[in-house]
Coordinates of C-alpha atoms in Angstrom, one line a residue:
X30 CA 0.1 -0.4 -0.4
X31 CA 2.7 2.5 0.6
X32 CA 4.5 1.4 -2.1
X33 CA 1.3 2.4 -3.8
X34 CA 0.9 5.9 -3.2
X35 CA 4.3 6.5 -3.5
X36 CA 4.2 5.5 -7.3
X37 CA 0.5 8.3 -7.1
X38 CA 2.7 11.1 -6.2
X39 CA 5.1 10.6 -8.5
X40 CA 2.5 10.2 -11.4
X41 CA 0.8 13.2 -9.8
X42 CA 4.4 15.2 -9.9
X43 CA 5.2 14.2 -13.0
X44 CA 2.3 15.6 -14.1
X45 CA 2.3 18.8 -13.8
X46 CA 6.1 19.4 -14.8
X47 CA 7.8 19.6 -17.6
X48 CA 10.2 17.3 -19.1
X49 CA 12.4 19.6 -20.9
X50 CA 13.1 21.7 -18.2
X51 CA 11.6 20.6 -14.7
X52 CA 9.9 23.1 -14.1
X53 CA 6.1 23.5 -13.7
X54 CA 3.9 22.8 -17.2
X55 CA 0.5 24.8 -17.6
X56 CA -1.2 22.6 -15.7
X57 CA 0.8 23.3 -12.9
X58 CA 0.6 26.9 -13.5
X59 CA -3.5 26.7 -13.9
X60 CA -3.2 25.4 -9.9
X61 CA -1.0 27.1 -8.3
X62 CA -2.5 30.5 -9.4
X63 CA -6.0 30.1 -8.0
X64 CA -4.1 28.4 -5.0
X65 CA -3.0 32.0 -4.7
X66 CA -5.2 33.7 -5.7
X67 CA -7.9 32.6 -3.1
X68 CA -4.5 32.9 -0.1
X69 CA -4.3 36.2 -1.5
X70 CA -7.7 36.2 -0.4
X71 CA -7.1 35.3 2.2
X72 CA -4.0 37.2 3.9
X73 CA -4.9 40.2 1.4
X74 CA -1.3 40.0 0.6
X75 CA -0.7 40.9 -3.2
X76 CA 0.7 39.1 -5.5
X77 CA 2.2 39.1 -9.6
X78 CA 1.8 36.8 -12.5
X79 CA 4.8 37.5 -15.2
X80 CA 4.4 36.1 -18.7
X81 CA 7.4 35.9 -19.9
X82 CA 8.5 35.3 -24.0
X83 CA 11.6 34.9 -24.9
X84 CA 13.1 37.6 -27.8
X85 CA 14.3 35.4 -31.6
X86 CA 14.0 31.8 -29.9
X87 CA 12.9 30.7 -33.6
X88 CA 15.3 32.1 -35.4
X89 CA 17.6 29.9 -32.8
X90 CA 15.9 27.0 -33.0
X91 CA 16.1 27.6 -37.3
X92 CA 19.7 27.9 -37.5
X93 CA 21.2 26.1 -34.7
X94 CA 18.7 23.3 -34.8
X95 CA 16.0 21.9 -31.7
X96 CA 19.0 20.2 -29.9
X97 CA 20.6 23.5 -29.4
X98 CA 16.8 25.5 -28.7
X99 CA 15.9 22.9 -26.0
X100 CA 19.0 23.8 -24.2
X101 CA 18.3 27.3 -24.6
X102 CA 15.6 26.9 -23.1
X103 CA 17.1 24.7 -20.4
X104 CA 19.0 28.0 -19.6
X105 CA 16.5 30.2 -19.2
X106 CA 14.4 27.6 -16.8
X107 CA 18.1 27.2 -14.8
X108 CA 17.8 31.3 -14.2
X109 CA 14.7 31.9 -13.2
X110 CA 14.9 29.6 -11.1
X111 CA 18.2 31.1 -10.0
X112 CA 16.0 34.3 -9.4
X113 CA 12.7 33.8 -8.1
X114 CA 12.6 32.1 -4.5
X115 CA 11.7 29.6 -3.0
X116 CA 7.8 30.3 -2.3
X117 CA 7.3 31.1 -5.1
X118 CA 6.5 29.1 -8.7
X119 CA 7.7 28.9 -12.1
X120 CA 6.3 26.7 -15.3
X121 CA 6.6 26.6 -18.5
X122 CA 3.9 26.7 -20.8
X123 CA 4.7 25.6 -23.7
X124 CA 8.0 26.6 -26.8
X125 CA 9.4 29.3 -25.7
X126 CA 6.6 31.0 -23.1
X127 CA 7.7 30.7 -19.5
X128 CA 5.3 31.7 -16.3
X129 CA 6.7 33.3 -12.9
X130 CA 4.1 33.3 -10.1
X131 CA 5.7 35.7 -7.3
X132 CA 4.0 35.6 -2.9
X133 CA 3.5 38.2 -1.5
X134 CA 4.3 40.8 -3.6
X135 CA 4.0 44.2 -4.1
X136 CA 4.3 46.7 -7.1
X137 CA 7.9 47.4 -6.2
X138 CA 9.1 44.8 -5.5
X139 CA 7.4 42.6 -8.0
X140 CA 9.3 45.2 -11.2
X141 CA 13.1 45.0 -8.7
X142 CA 12.7 41.2 -9.7
X143 CA 11.7 41.9 -12.6
X144 CA 14.9 43.9 -13.9
X145 CA 16.9 41.5 -12.2
X146 CA 15.8 38.9 -14.3
X147 CA 16.3 40.8 -17.1
X148 CA 19.4 41.1 -15.9
X149 CA 20.6 38.1 -15.4
X150 CA 18.6 36.7 -18.5
X151 CA 21.1 39.7 -20.8
X152 CA 24.1 37.7 -19.0
X153 CA 23.9 34.6 -20.7
X154 CA 22.9 36.7 -24.2
X155 CA 19.0 36.2 -24.0
X156 CA 16.4 38.2 -24.7
X157 CA 12.8 38.3 -23.4
X158 CA 9.8 40.4 -23.2
X159 CA 8.3 40.2 -20.0
X160 CA 4.4 41.3 -19.0
X161 CA 3.1 41.5 -15.9
X162 CA 0.2 41.7 -13.4
X163 CA 0.4 42.9 -9.7
X164 CA -3.1 41.6 -8.5
X165 CA -4.7 43.7 -5.1
X166 CA -6.8 42.4 -3.0
X167 CA -9.9 42.8 -2.0
X168 CA -12.7 42.0 0.9
X169 CA -15.0 40.4 -1.4
X170 CA -16.2 37.5 -2.5
X171 CA -14.7 36.2 -6.3
X172 CA -14.1 33.8 -8.9
X173 CA -11.4 32.6 -8.7
X174 CA -11.7 30.5 -12.1
X175 CA -12.8 34.0 -14.3
X176 CA -10.5 36.2 -11.4
X177 CA -7.7 33.9 -12.7
X178 CA -8.2 33.9 -16.0
X179 CA -8.1 37.7 -16.2
X180 CA -5.1 38.3 -14.4
X181 CA -3.4 36.5 -16.7
X182 CA -4.7 37.7 -19.9
X183 CA -3.7 41.5 -18.4
X184 CA -0.3 39.8 -17.8
X185 CA -0.1 38.1 -21.8
X186 CA -2.8 39.5 -24.0
X187 CA -1.8 43.2 -23.0
X188 CA 1.4 43.9 -21.3
X189 CA 3.8 41.5 -22.5
X190 CA 2.4 42.3 -26.3
X191 CA 2.8 45.8 -25.8
X192 CA 6.0 45.0 -24.0
X193 CA 6.9 43.7 -27.7
X194 CA 5.4 46.7 -30.0
X195 CA 7.5 48.8 -27.6
X196 CA 10.7 47.3 -28.5
X197 CA 11.2 44.2 -26.8
X198 CA 13.7 43.5 -23.5
X199 CA 11.6 44.8 -21.2
X200 CA 9.4 45.0 -19.1
X201 CA 5.4 46.6 -18.9
X202 CA 3.7 45.8 -15.4
X203 CA 0.4 46.6 -14.1
X204 CA -1.6 46.1 -11.6
X205 CA -5.2 44.2 -10.8
X206 CA -7.8 45.3 -8.5
X207 CA -11.4 43.5 -8.3
X208 CA -13.5 45.7 -7.1
X209 CA -13.2 47.5 -10.0
X210 CA -13.3 46.6 -13.6
X211 CA -10.7 49.2 -15.0
X212 CA -7.7 47.7 -14.6
X213 CA -4.5 50.7 -13.6
X214 CA -3.1 51.3 -17.0
X215 CA -0.2 49.5 -17.9
X216 CA 3.1 51.8 -17.9
X217 CA 6.5 50.4 -18.8
X218 CA 8.7 49.6 -16.5
X219 CA 12.6 49.1 -16.3
X220 CA 14.9 49.6 -19.6
X221 CA 15.9 49.0 -23.1
X222 CA 19.7 48.6 -22.5
X223 CA 19.5 45.0 -24.3
X224 CA 18.1 46.4 -27.3
X225 CA 20.5 48.4 -28.9
X226 CA 22.4 45.4 -30.1
X227 CA 21.0 43.7 -33.7
X228 CA 23.4 40.8 -33.6
X229 CA 22.2 37.3 -33.0
X230 CA 21.6 36.0 -29.6
X231 CA 24.7 33.1 -29.5
X232 CA 23.7 30.3 -27.2
X233 CA 25.0 30.4 -24.0
X234 CA 24.8 28.9 -20.5
X235 CA 23.9 31.0 -18.0
X236 CA 27.5 32.5 -15.7

C-alpha cells in the first residue's frame, strides 16, 4: 500500500512537470494561480504573475537546430529558478513561453525582480519580453476561475504584447484590482539597455 501511494504521488508530480526544463507545466501553472488567488484573498497580501516570452527564439531553432533550442530553454529555466525565491512558482506553458508567480509581492518588489531577471538573462545572451499583473486583493467574494483567467490575460495578452510592441527586451507592469473593472493603466518599466544590439543571440549557458 505504501509503494502504491509513492507511485501515485510520482505520477501526480510527472503530470504537473515540464519534462524538458523540470519546471511546472501549464496544468501546474493554473493550479498555482488559483491557489495563490485564494491565499491572497484570505491574507490580503498581493502577488504577481509574470508572462515571459523569449525574443528571437525561432531564429535560434532555425539556425542552430532543436537540440540547441532545447538547451537554450533549459538555460532560461535555470536562470528563472536562480532568481526566484523558494516560495515562488515557475512554469513553462509551452514553446518559449514561461510563467512566474511571486508570492506576497507588491508592485515595487515585483519590478525589482523583473529587472534582475532581465539582467541575468542578458548575461547569458538571452533576451525576453515580460508582461506582469500585480493582484491587489479586496475584501469581497471573487470567482477564482474567472479572476485567474482575467489576471493572466492582463499579464499576457495586454502587458506582454505591449512590451513586444514597445521594442522587446523589457517588462511592462500594471495592477489588477477586483474592486474595479478598470485596471491601472499599463506603463513601461525598466530599461531597454540590451535592445541596442542587433547581433544574433548566441547560445550560452547561464553564468
